[in-house]
Amino acid sequence: MTERDRLAAATRAAGLRLTAADLEALRPAWKRYLALVEELRAALAPEPSND
Amino acid sequence: MAPPPTLATAPLAQVAAALRRRTVSPLELLEAYQRRIGPAAELRAFITPPGERARREAQRAQQQLARRQAGALLGVPIAVKDLFATRGLRTTAGSRILRDWVPSKDAGLVTRLRVAGAVIFGKTNLHEFAYGVTTANPWWGVARNPRDVRRSPGGSSGGSAIAVVAGLCAAALGSDTGGSIRIPASLCGCVGLKPTYGLLPLDGVVPLGWSLDHAGPLARTVEDAGILLDALSGGRAWKQAQRVTTRGLRVGILHDSVVKPVQPGVSRLVQEAAAALGRNGLRIRDVRVPEMAWTVVTQLVTLRAEASAAHARWIRARPRAYGPDVRIRLQLGALIAGADYVLAQRMRAKIKDAVRGIFDEIDVLLLPTTPITAPIVGERTVHWRSGAEPVDSALVRLTAPFNLTGVPALSVPYGEVSGLPVGLQLVGRWNDEARVLAVGRLIEALASR
């Protein structure tokens, strides 16, 4: 599945009605969002524990 | 008797005093502002300019003044961002979707303005649904900076800042979710105050981000912003501010990655202001809040998710009824997972703790309101030596941290860079508007020396 397919699937699951052009317009923002959230996840990752 | 021509650009405090002394009448004042609105049409300050209804309110204020009735704002024309519901007066939120909405009730803050005697003086332009910081509105016109019409006034309360700076009203009401009061105040050259989260009620305000939305005044002076704050809150922050001794207060200068890069001229003015405060007996110290580096992503996730929740129905049913930039933001927000929103709130709590911590060491934080002066309309990227930054991101970089944390933040004009105004931002502890306003008034006095 390409990144574009994943985005298309996500928009359908969210109930959004997007044309192919809409999807292209949304892609840069979506990519930036994913990159930023990945950094956030890494920063807040739980400390490893011995439990 | 015609009002002196300078009264249209005079501070609200002077205007209110002239009305009380009856050296000018509310109707004369209203006409003085109205005469200026037509020639300033290209600025696109208003969506609904003041009309017959404002005239009737001014006539009523005239009768009340004749009867010596009181009211802090009696007869004073205040422009209102078109995000605040006004009974019987179209309220569009800068959108096409609400272009014909005529509310049956005033927003709570509009009621408070009326109780204080203000004349509701038109509804000002804004970024569509307050969701953006340029006021390049696709439905109601691209707003222009009164200091240079090739440039953006900022937003989202762009029309309110324009109306204040161009002398089209005595002061204005705005809202601020990521900097929407302070950014246009900074870029146009007026004072803008975002009070503590929750201090001012938001009933009747079209929501954007429920945990980030604030309302507040835009005005010509710090005193005017203080007078309006007290009228809007029913509190005494401005009265208290006048009793604050600024000598000995601790002022922190932020030295973190979030305040870099900044235009060199803007940075120089911050240093100059800090030095001037030091000469006036305030204690200047450097502070660091490394957690603020996480502001951009935390604000992005929080606001995108909350705004899309507020627009859940329309963005799915009527996506073409939004302008392209707002549509993309809302569509992105609809994709945000609950788990990511929770992550953002965890980081937000860390940022809040860090900000709480610095206020153990300082009383007021001083930083630029925006890292750049007003960009050219349509400019999308700021080119720094370190790389490119979207204009929208640059404009909110230094304001959004205080929406996430909810602390009071004031933008005060301080000098110019290449003929364009620069705003300095003063941030205080939660509910400590008094000290913020007191230091703001000092900065204002230092700027005029």
Short mmCIF file of C-alpha atoms in Angstrom, two decimals:
data_model
loop_
_atom_site.label_atom_id
_atom_site.label_comp_id
_atom_site.label_asym_id
_atom_site.label_seq_id
_atom_site.Cartn_x
_atom_site.Cartn_y
_atom_site.Cartn_z
CA MET A 1 0.00 0.00 0.00
CA THR A 2 1.45 3.36 -0.98
CA GLU A 3 1.42 6.40 1.25
CA ARG A 4 -1.22 7.90 -1.04
CA ASP A 5 -3.40 4.79 -0.65
CA ARG A 6 -3.05 4.96 3.13
CA LEU A 7 -4.12 8.59 3.12
CA ALA A 8 -7.08 7.80 0.83
CA ALA A 9 -8.15 4.97 3.16
CA ALA A 10 -7.83 7.22 6.21
CA THR A 11 -9.97 9.95 4.66
CA ARG A 12 -12.65 7.43 3.67
CA ALA A 13 -12.64 5.98 7.18
CA ALA A 14 -13.07 9.50 8.56
CA GLY A 15 -16.10 10.04 6.33
CA LEU A 16 -14.45 12.75 4.21
CA ARG A 17 -15.37 13.13 0.55
CA LEU A 18 -12.15 13.96 -1.29
CA THR A 19 -11.40 14.21 -5.00
CA ALA A 20 -8.01 13.10 -6.32
CA ALA A 21 -6.98 16.76 -6.39
CA ASP A 22 -8.12 17.22 -2.78
CA LEU A 23 -6.04 14.24 -1.77
CA GLU A 24 -2.96 15.71 -3.45
CA ALA A 25 -3.57 19.04 -1.74
CA LEU A 26 -3.84 17.33 1.65
CA ARG A 27 -0.74 15.15 1.25
CA PRO A 28 1.99 17.65 2.24
CA ALA A 29 0.14 18.60 5.43
CA TRP A 30 -0.49 14.93 6.23
CA LYS A 31 3.20 14.04 5.72
CA ARG A 32 4.32 16.93 7.93
CA TYR A 33 1.82 15.88 10.58
CA LEU A 34 3.05 12.27 10.57
CA ALA A 35 6.67 13.39 10.88
CA LEU A 36 5.93 15.76 13.78
CA VAL A 37 3.82 13.22 15.65
CA GLU A 38 6.53 10.61 15.25
CA GLU A 39 8.92 12.97 17.01
CA LEU A 40 6.35 13.54 19.74
CA ARG A 41 5.89 9.79 20.21
CA ALA A 42 9.63 9.32 20.51
CA ALA A 43 9.92 12.13 23.05
CA LEU A 44 7.15 10.69 25.20
CA ALA A 45 8.09 7.02 24.82
CA PRO A 46 7.91 5.24 28.16
CA GLU A 47 11.22 4.61 29.86
CA PRO A 48 12.31 0.94 29.62
CA SER A 49 11.72 -0.83 32.91
CA ASN A 50 12.73 -4.14 34.47
CA ASP A 51 9.18 -5.02 35.54
CA MET B 1 -19.71 71.12 17.38
CA ALA B 2 -17.48 68.93 15.18
CA PRO B 3 -14.98 66.76 17.05
CA PRO B 4 -11.32 67.64 16.67
CA PRO B 5 -9.90 65.61 13.75
CA THR B 6 -7.41 63.89 16.05
CA LEU B 7 -10.14 62.37 18.21
CA ALA B 8 -10.67 59.53 15.72
CA THR B 9 -7.13 58.34 16.38
CA ALA B 10 -7.08 59.24 20.07
CA PRO B 11 -6.91 56.58 22.79
CA LEU B 12 -10.22 55.24 24.12
CA ALA B 13 -9.49 56.79 27.52
CA GLN B 14 -9.42 60.27 25.94
CA VAL B 15 -12.48 59.57 23.82
CA ALA B 16 -14.48 58.38 26.86
CA ALA B 17 -13.35 61.43 28.86
CA ALA B 18 -14.35 63.80 26.04
CA LEU B 19 -17.78 62.14 25.93
CA ARG B 20 -18.22 62.45 29.69
CA ARG B 21 -17.22 66.12 29.57
CA ARG B 22 -19.61 66.47 26.64
CA THR B 23 -16.99 68.23 24.53
CA VAL B 24 -18.02 65.77 21.83
CA SER B 25 -21.28 63.86 21.44
CA PRO B 26 -21.57 60.14 20.64
CA LEU B 27 -23.16 60.98 17.30
CA GLU B 28 -20.39 63.39 16.31
CA LEU B 29 -17.85 60.80 17.29
CA LEU B 30 -19.62 58.06 15.36
CA GLU B 31 -19.73 60.26 12.27
CA ALA B 32 -16.03 61.10 12.63
CA TYR B 33 -15.15 57.38 12.51
CA GLN B 34 -17.69 56.67 9.78
CA ARG B 35 -16.20 59.34 7.53
CA ARG B 36 -12.90 57.48 7.68
CA ILE B 37 -14.32 54.05 6.83
CA GLY B 38 -15.15 54.75 3.15
CA PRO B 39 -11.66 55.99 2.17
CA ALA B 40 -10.14 53.01 3.99
CA ALA B 41 -12.28 50.45 2.12
CA GLU B 42 -9.28 48.79 0.45
CA LEU B 43 -8.07 47.65 3.89
CA ARG B 44 -11.14 45.40 4.18
CA ALA B 45 -11.43 46.02 7.91
CA PHE B 46 -15.16 45.35 8.11
CA ILE B 47 -17.46 42.58 6.95
CA THR B 48 -20.47 44.53 8.18
CA PRO B 49 -19.60 48.21 8.58
CA PRO B 50 -21.45 50.17 11.26
CA GLY B 51 -24.84 51.31 10.00
CA GLU B 52 -28.14 52.70 11.17
CA ARG B 53 -28.20 50.46 14.21
CA ALA B 54 -24.92 51.88 15.53
CA ARG B 55 -26.37 55.35 14.97
CA ARG B 56 -29.42 54.49 17.10
CA GLU B 57 -27.15 53.17 19.84
CA ALA B 58 -25.14 56.42 19.71
CA GLN B 59 -28.36 58.45 19.98
CA ARG B 60 -29.37 56.42 23.02
CA ALA B 61 -25.93 56.98 24.58
CA GLN B 62 -26.34 60.71 23.91
CA GLN B 63 -29.55 60.74 25.91
CA GLN B 64 -27.94 58.77 28.73
CA LEU B 65 -24.97 61.16 28.86
CA ALA B 66 -27.39 64.10 28.96
CA ARG B 67 -28.99 62.46 32.00
CA ARG B 68 -25.49 62.06 33.51
CA GLN B 69 -25.81 58.27 33.51
CA ALA B 70 -22.62 56.32 34.10
CA GLY B 71 -20.89 53.58 32.10
CA ALA B 72 -17.16 53.09 31.57
CA LEU B 73 -17.68 52.97 27.79
CA LEU B 74 -20.78 55.11 27.46
CA GLY B 75 -21.02 56.24 23.83
CA VAL B 76 -17.65 54.72 22.85
CA PRO B 77 -17.69 52.96 19.44
CA ILE B 78 -16.17 49.48 19.76
CA ALA B 79 -15.74 47.28 16.68
CA VAL B 80 -16.42 43.56 17.18
CA LYS B 81 -14.75 40.67 15.39
CA ASP B 82 -17.38 38.93 13.28
CA LEU B 83 -16.92 35.74 15.30
CA PHE B 84 -19.01 37.12 18.19
CA ALA B 85 -22.77 36.73 17.92
CA THR B 86 -24.66 40.02 17.77
CA ARG B 87 -28.42 39.94 18.22
CA GLY B 88 -30.20 40.99 15.03
CA LEU B 89 -26.90 41.74 13.28
CA ARG B 90 -25.39 39.33 10.75
CA THR B 91 -22.55 37.23 12.16
CA THR B 92 -20.59 35.38 9.48
CA ALA B 93 -17.43 34.14 11.27
CA GLY B 94 -15.75 35.25 8.04
CA SER B 95 -17.30 32.28 6.29
CA ARG B 96 -19.60 31.53 3.41
CA ILE B 97 -21.38 28.91 5.50
CA LEU B 98 -22.68 31.50 8.00
CA ARG B 99 -23.07 34.39 5.54
CA ASP B 100 -26.77 34.81 6.35
CA TRP B 101 -26.73 33.98 10.06
CA VAL B 102 -28.51 36.58 12.17
CA PRO B 103 -28.21 35.50 15.82
CA SER B 104 -31.12 35.85 18.20
CA LYS B 105 -28.79 36.53 21.15
CA ASP B 106 -25.67 38.55 21.80
CA ALA B 107 -22.45 36.81 22.82
CA GLY B 108 -21.80 37.27 26.55
CA LEU B 109 -18.97 39.72 25.92
CA VAL B 110 -21.09 41.79 23.53
CA THR B 111 -23.69 42.04 26.29
CA ARG B 112 -20.98 43.22 28.68
CA LEU B 113 -19.87 45.88 26.19
CA ARG B 114 -23.46 47.06 25.90
CA VAL B 115 -23.89 47.11 29.69
CA ALA B 116 -20.81 49.35 29.89
CA GLY B 117 -22.49 51.66 27.38
CA ALA B 118 -20.42 50.90 24.27
CA VAL B 119 -21.79 51.43 20.77
CA ILE B 120 -21.29 48.19 18.82
CA PHE B 121 -19.51 49.65 15.83
CA GLY B 122 -19.63 47.11 13.01
CA LYS B 123 -18.32 43.59 12.60
CA THR B 124 -14.71 43.21 11.58
CA ASN B 125 -13.07 40.95 9.02
CA LEU B 126 -11.17 37.85 10.09
CA HIS B 127 -9.52 34.75 8.72
CA GLU B 128 -12.30 32.33 7.76
CA PHE B 129 -13.68 30.84 11.01
CA ALA B 130 -10.63 32.40 12.76
CA TYR B 131 -8.64 29.43 11.44
CA GLY B 132 -5.51 31.13 10.09
CA VAL B 133 -3.27 34.11 10.71
CA THR B 134 -3.38 36.20 7.53
CA THR B 135 -7.02 37.45 7.18
CA ALA B 136 -6.72 36.69 3.45
CA ASN B 137 -10.42 35.96 3.44
CA PRO B 138 -11.73 34.28 0.26
CA TRP B 139 -15.34 35.38 0.87
CA TRP B 140 -15.09 38.85 2.43
CA GLY B 141 -11.88 40.21 0.96
CA VAL B 142 -8.15 40.04 1.53
CA ALA B 143 -7.41 42.38 4.45
CA ARG B 144 -4.49 44.80 4.10
CA ASN B 145 -2.07 46.25 6.63
CA PRO B 146 -2.80 49.96 7.21
CA ARG B 147 0.93 50.61 7.63
CA ASP B 148 1.68 49.22 4.15
CA VAL B 149 -1.17 47.95 2.00
CA ARG B 150 1.07 45.50 0.17
CA ARG B 151 1.44 43.64 3.44
CA SER B 152 -0.72 41.36 5.55
CA PRO B 153 -2.28 42.68 8.76
CA GLY B 154 -1.92 39.23 10.30
CA GLY B 155 -4.88 37.46 11.83
CA SER B 156 -7.16 36.03 12.57
CA SER B 157 -8.45 39.27 14.17
CA GLY B 158 -6.95 41.25 11.28
CA GLY B 159 -9.97 43.49 10.74
CA SER B 160 -10.05 44.47 14.41
CA ALA B 161 -6.38 45.50 14.38
CA ILE B 162 -6.84 47.44 11.13
CA ALA B 163 -9.86 49.29 12.52
CA VAL B 164 -7.90 50.32 15.62
CA VAL B 165 -4.74 51.41 13.79
CA ALA B 166 -6.55 53.18 10.93
CA GLY B 167 -8.75 55.16 13.35
CA LEU B 168 -12.02 53.48 12.33
CA CYS B 169 -13.19 52.84 15.92
CA ALA B 170 -12.02 53.57 19.47
CA ALA B 171 -11.01 49.95 20.17
CA ALA B 172 -12.03 46.46 19.15
CA LEU B 173 -12.86 43.00 20.40
CA GLY B 174 -10.93 39.99 19.09
CA SER B 175 -10.30 36.33 19.77
CA ASP B 176 -7.06 34.39 20.07
CA THR B 177 -6.58 30.62 19.64
CA GLY B 178 -2.91 30.57 18.60
CA GLY B 179 -2.07 34.29 18.58
CA SER B 180 -5.03 35.81 16.73
CA ILE B 181 -5.17 38.97 18.86
CA ARG B 182 -1.45 39.46 19.42
CA ILE B 183 -0.23 38.70 15.88
CA PRO B 184 -2.31 41.38 14.10
CA ALA B 185 -1.65 43.79 16.96
CA SER B 186 2.08 43.26 16.44
CA LEU B 187 2.03 43.46 12.63
CA CYS B 188 -0.27 46.52 12.47
CA GLY B 189 1.12 48.40 15.47
CA CYS B 190 -1.46 48.38 18.26
CA VAL B 191 -1.87 46.78 21.68
CA GLY B 192 -3.45 43.33 21.94
CA LEU B 193 -4.25 41.41 25.11
CA LYS B 194 -4.99 37.71 25.48
CA PRO B 195 -6.04 37.33 29.11
CA THR B 196 -5.82 34.18 31.22
CA TYR B 197 -7.76 31.23 29.79
CA GLY B 198 -11.30 31.28 31.13
CA LEU B 199 -11.22 34.86 32.45
CA LEU B 200 -13.57 36.06 29.71
CA PRO B 201 -16.65 33.99 28.80
CA LEU B 202 -16.93 32.61 25.28
CA ASP B 203 -20.66 31.95 25.03
CA GLY B 204 -21.88 33.13 21.65
CA VAL B 205 -18.41 33.01 20.10
CA VAL B 206 -18.14 30.64 17.12
CA PRO B 207 -15.70 28.05 18.52
CA LEU B 208 -12.41 26.98 16.97
CA GLY B 209 -10.42 25.11 19.62
CA TRP B 210 -12.32 24.77 22.90
CA SER B 211 -9.22 24.38 25.10
CA LEU B 212 -7.27 27.15 23.28
CA ASP B 213 -9.86 29.85 22.51
CA HIS B 214 -9.56 33.18 24.32
CA ALA B 215 -11.20 36.57 23.79
CA GLY B 216 -9.66 39.97 24.45
CA PRO B 217 -9.24 43.60 23.43
CA LEU B 218 -7.24 45.32 20.70
CA ALA B 219 -6.59 48.95 21.48
CA ARG B 220 -4.35 51.96 20.88
CA THR B 221 -2.76 51.96 24.32
CA VAL B 222 -2.13 49.62 27.23
CA GLU B 223 -4.46 51.77 29.34
CA ASP B 224 -7.24 51.30 26.76
CA ALA B 225 -6.71 47.53 26.76
CA GLY B 226 -6.85 47.59 30.57
CA ILE B 227 -10.06 49.65 30.64
CA LEU B 228 -11.66 47.23 28.19
CA LEU B 229 -10.45 44.19 30.11
CA ASP B 230 -12.08 45.45 33.30
CA ALA B 231 -15.32 46.23 31.45
CA LEU B 232 -15.32 42.78 29.84
CA SER B 233 -14.33 40.79 32.92
CA GLY B 234 -16.07 42.80 35.61
CA GLY B 235 -12.72 42.65 37.42
CA ARG B 236 -10.14 45.18 38.58
CA ALA B 237 -6.94 44.12 36.80
CA TRP B 238 -6.35 47.55 35.27
CA LYS B 239 -7.11 49.33 38.53
CA GLN B 240 -4.63 47.01 40.26
CA ALA B 241 -2.07 47.54 37.49
CA GLN B 242 -1.99 51.24 38.24
CA ARG B 243 -0.85 50.45 41.79
CA VAL B 244 1.87 47.99 40.77
CA THR B 245 5.43 49.11 41.49
CA THR B 246 7.43 47.93 38.52
CA ARG B 247 10.81 48.72 40.12
CA GLY B 248 12.29 45.44 41.34
CA LEU B 249 10.09 43.19 39.19
CA ARG B 250 11.98 40.30 37.62
CA VAL B 251 11.80 40.14 33.83
CA GLY B 252 12.91 36.99 32.02
CA ILE B 253 14.33 36.99 28.52
CA LEU B 254 13.75 33.69 26.76
CA HIS B 255 16.85 32.03 25.32
CA ASP B 256 15.63 28.86 23.66
CA SER B 257 15.39 27.35 20.23
CA VAL B 258 11.77 28.51 19.98
CA VAL B 259 12.91 32.16 19.84
CA LYS B 260 15.34 31.41 17.03
CA PRO B 261 15.40 32.47 14.31
CA VAL B 262 14.09 36.02 14.68
CA GLN B 263 14.64 38.96 12.31
CA PRO B 264 17.78 40.76 13.54
CA GLY B 265 15.96 44.10 13.86
CA VAL B 266 13.27 42.49 16.02
CA SER B 267 15.88 40.82 18.19
CA ARG B 268 17.71 44.12 18.62
CA LEU B 269 14.53 45.83 19.83
CA VAL B 270 13.95 43.11 22.45
CA GLN B 271 17.48 43.69 23.75
CA GLU B 272 16.97 47.45 23.74
CA ALA B 273 13.69 47.12 25.64
CA ALA B 274 15.29 44.79 28.19
CA ALA B 275 18.14 47.24 28.72
CA ALA B 276 15.69 50.13 29.11
CA LEU B 277 13.66 48.15 31.67
CA GLY B 278 16.90 47.43 33.52
CA ARG B 279 17.71 51.15 33.65
CA ASN B 280 14.25 51.65 35.16
CA GLY B 281 14.92 49.35 38.09
CA LEU B 282 13.55 46.04 36.80
CA ARG B 283 15.78 43.00 37.20
CA ILE B 284 16.56 41.30 33.89
CA ARG B 285 17.57 37.68 33.74
CA ASP B 286 17.91 35.02 31.07
CA VAL B 287 15.54 32.07 31.27
CA ARG B 288 15.21 28.82 29.42
CA VAL B 289 12.14 26.67 28.81
CA PRO B 290 13.38 23.87 26.54
CA GLU B 291 9.94 22.23 26.59
CA MET B 292 8.68 25.11 24.44
CA ALA B 293 10.45 23.49 21.49
CA TRP B 294 7.46 21.11 21.47
CA THR B 295 4.93 23.89 21.06
CA VAL B 296 4.52 23.57 17.29
CA VAL B 297 3.53 19.90 17.25
CA THR B 298 1.51 20.17 20.46
CA GLN B 299 -0.47 23.13 19.17
CA LEU B 300 -0.85 21.52 15.74
CA VAL B 301 -2.33 18.27 17.03
CA THR B 302 -4.52 19.96 19.65
CA LEU B 303 -5.92 22.64 17.37
CA ARG B 304 -6.37 20.47 14.29
CA ALA B 305 -8.32 17.87 16.31
CA GLU B 306 -10.43 20.39 18.25
CA ALA B 307 -11.29 22.52 15.21
CA SER B 308 -12.27 19.45 13.21
CA ALA B 309 -14.50 18.34 16.06
CA ALA B 310 -16.18 21.76 16.03
CA HIS B 311 -16.65 21.55 12.23
CA ALA B 312 -17.31 17.79 12.09
CA ARG B 313 -20.63 18.06 10.24
CA TRP B 314 -19.86 20.82 7.75
CA ILE B 315 -16.39 19.59 6.70
CA ARG B 316 -17.95 16.27 5.71
CA ALA B 317 -21.19 17.58 4.18
CA ARG B 318 -20.00 20.85 2.59
CA PRO B 319 -16.22 20.78 2.07
CA ARG B 320 -16.45 23.17 -0.92
CA ALA B 321 -18.05 25.80 1.29
CA TYR B 322 -14.63 26.38 2.91
CA GLY B 323 -11.66 28.21 1.42
CA PRO B 324 -8.78 25.90 0.40
CA ASP B 325 -6.45 26.58 3.37
CA VAL B 326 -9.12 26.12 6.03
CA ARG B 327 -10.54 23.08 4.23
CA ILE B 328 -7.16 21.31 4.30
CA ARG B 329 -6.63 22.11 7.99
CA LEU B 330 -10.06 20.74 8.87
CA GLN B 331 -9.63 17.62 6.73
CA LEU B 332 -6.27 16.93 8.34
CA GLY B 333 -7.81 17.33 11.78
CA ALA B 334 -10.47 14.75 10.94
CA LEU B 335 -7.68 12.18 10.49
CA ILE B 336 -6.06 12.68 13.89
CA ALA B 337 -6.20 9.63 16.10
CA GLY B 338 -7.39 9.95 19.67
CA ALA B 339 -4.09 8.48 20.85
CA ASP B 340 -2.18 11.32 19.14
CA TYR B 341 -4.41 13.91 20.79
CA VAL B 342 -3.64 12.30 24.14
CA LEU B 343 0.10 12.46 23.39
CA ALA B 344 -0.24 16.15 22.63
CA GLN B 345 -2.04 16.73 25.94
CA ARG B 346 0.74 14.90 27.80
CA MET B 347 3.30 17.21 26.19
CA ARG B 348 1.09 20.19 26.89
CA ALA B 349 1.11 19.30 30.59
CA LYS B 350 4.93 19.25 30.50
CA ILE B 351 5.04 22.67 28.80
CA LYS B 352 2.61 24.02 31.40
CA ASP B 353 4.73 22.67 34.28
CA ALA B 354 7.82 24.25 32.76
CA VAL B 355 6.10 27.61 32.37
CA ARG B 356 4.82 27.40 35.96
CA GLY B 357 8.42 26.74 37.00
CA ILE B 358 9.89 29.84 35.36
CA PHE B 359 7.38 32.03 37.16
CA ASP B 360 9.06 30.97 40.41
CA GLU B 361 12.13 32.84 39.10
CA ILE B 362 10.55 35.76 37.26
CA ASP B 363 7.42 37.93 37.31
CA VAL B 364 7.10 38.67 33.61
CA LEU B 365 8.53 37.07 30.49
CA LEU B 366 9.61 39.33 27.60
CA LEU B 367 9.92 38.09 24.02
CA PRO B 368 8.92 39.24 20.53
CA THR B 369 5.27 38.74 19.63
CA THR B 370 6.23 37.62 16.12
CA PRO B 371 9.71 36.76 14.82
CA ILE B 372 9.04 38.77 11.65
CA THR B 373 7.42 42.05 10.70
CA ALA B 374 4.35 42.06 8.42
CA PRO B 375 4.87 39.74 5.41
CA ILE B 376 3.78 40.65 1.90
CA VAL B 377 0.21 39.47 1.17
CA GLY B 378 0.40 35.97 -0.27
CA GLU B 379 3.99 35.35 0.90
CA ARG B 380 4.12 31.73 2.07
CA THR B 381 7.66 31.14 3.25
CA VAL B 382 10.18 32.91 5.48
CA HIS B 383 13.74 32.22 4.34
CA TRP B 384 16.12 32.06 7.28
CA ARG B 385 19.82 31.24 7.10
CA SER B 386 18.93 27.99 8.85
CA GLY B 387 16.24 27.09 6.31
CA ALA B 388 12.69 27.84 5.22
CA GLU B 389 9.72 28.21 7.57
CA PRO B 390 6.07 28.59 6.50
CA VAL B 391 4.88 32.14 7.23
CA ASP B 392 1.89 30.78 9.21
CA SER B 393 4.18 28.70 11.44
CA ALA B 394 6.57 31.60 11.99
CA LEU B 395 3.74 33.94 12.98
CA VAL B 396 2.35 31.61 15.68
CA ARG B 397 5.71 30.28 16.92
CA LEU B 398 5.99 32.76 19.80
CA THR B 399 2.31 33.24 20.60
CA ALA B 400 0.89 29.69 20.57
CA PRO B 401 2.80 28.55 23.70
CA PHE B 402 0.61 30.86 25.75
CA ASN B 403 -2.62 29.50 24.30
CA LEU B 404 -1.50 26.02 25.25
CA THR B 405 -0.64 27.17 28.77
CA GLY B 406 -3.43 29.74 29.17
CA VAL B 407 -1.24 32.41 30.83
CA PRO B 408 -1.96 36.10 30.06
CA ALA B 409 0.03 37.64 27.20
CA LEU B 410 0.11 41.23 25.99
CA SER B 411 1.57 42.62 22.75
CA VAL B 412 2.81 46.21 22.91
CA PRO B 413 4.27 48.16 19.95
CA TYR B 414 7.95 48.90 20.43
CA GLY B 415 9.73 50.61 17.58
CA GLU B 416 9.96 49.73 13.92
CA VAL B 417 12.10 47.73 11.53
CA SER B 418 12.26 49.17 8.01
CA GLY B 419 9.19 51.28 8.73
CA LEU B 420 7.11 48.34 9.97
CA PRO B 421 5.89 48.03 13.57
CA VAL B 422 7.31 45.50 15.99
CA GLY B 423 5.35 44.08 18.92
CA LEU B 424 6.92 42.97 22.17
CA GLN B 425 5.12 40.29 24.11
CA LEU B 426 4.82 40.31 27.90
CA VAL B 427 3.65 37.13 29.57
CA GLY B 428 2.68 36.68 33.21
CA ARG B 429 1.43 34.13 35.70
CA TRP B 430 -2.14 32.87 35.45
CA ASN B 431 -4.53 35.67 36.54
CA ASP B 432 -1.70 38.18 36.93
CA GLU B 433 -2.91 40.56 34.22
CA ALA B 434 -2.15 43.48 36.55
CA ARG B 435 1.63 43.04 36.45
CA VAL B 436 1.61 42.30 32.72
CA LEU B 437 -0.32 45.52 32.09
CA ALA B 438 1.92 47.52 34.44
CA VAL B 439 5.11 46.43 32.68
CA GLY B 440 3.34 46.89 29.34
CA ARG B 441 2.58 50.48 30.20
CA LEU B 442 6.21 51.06 31.10
CA ILE B 443 7.36 49.52 27.78
CA GLU B 444 4.92 51.78 25.98
CA ALA B 445 6.32 54.84 27.75
CA LEU B 446 9.89 53.76 26.97
CA ALA B 447 8.98 53.24 23.30
CA SER B 448 7.78 56.80 22.98
CA ARG B 449 10.99 58.30 24.43
#
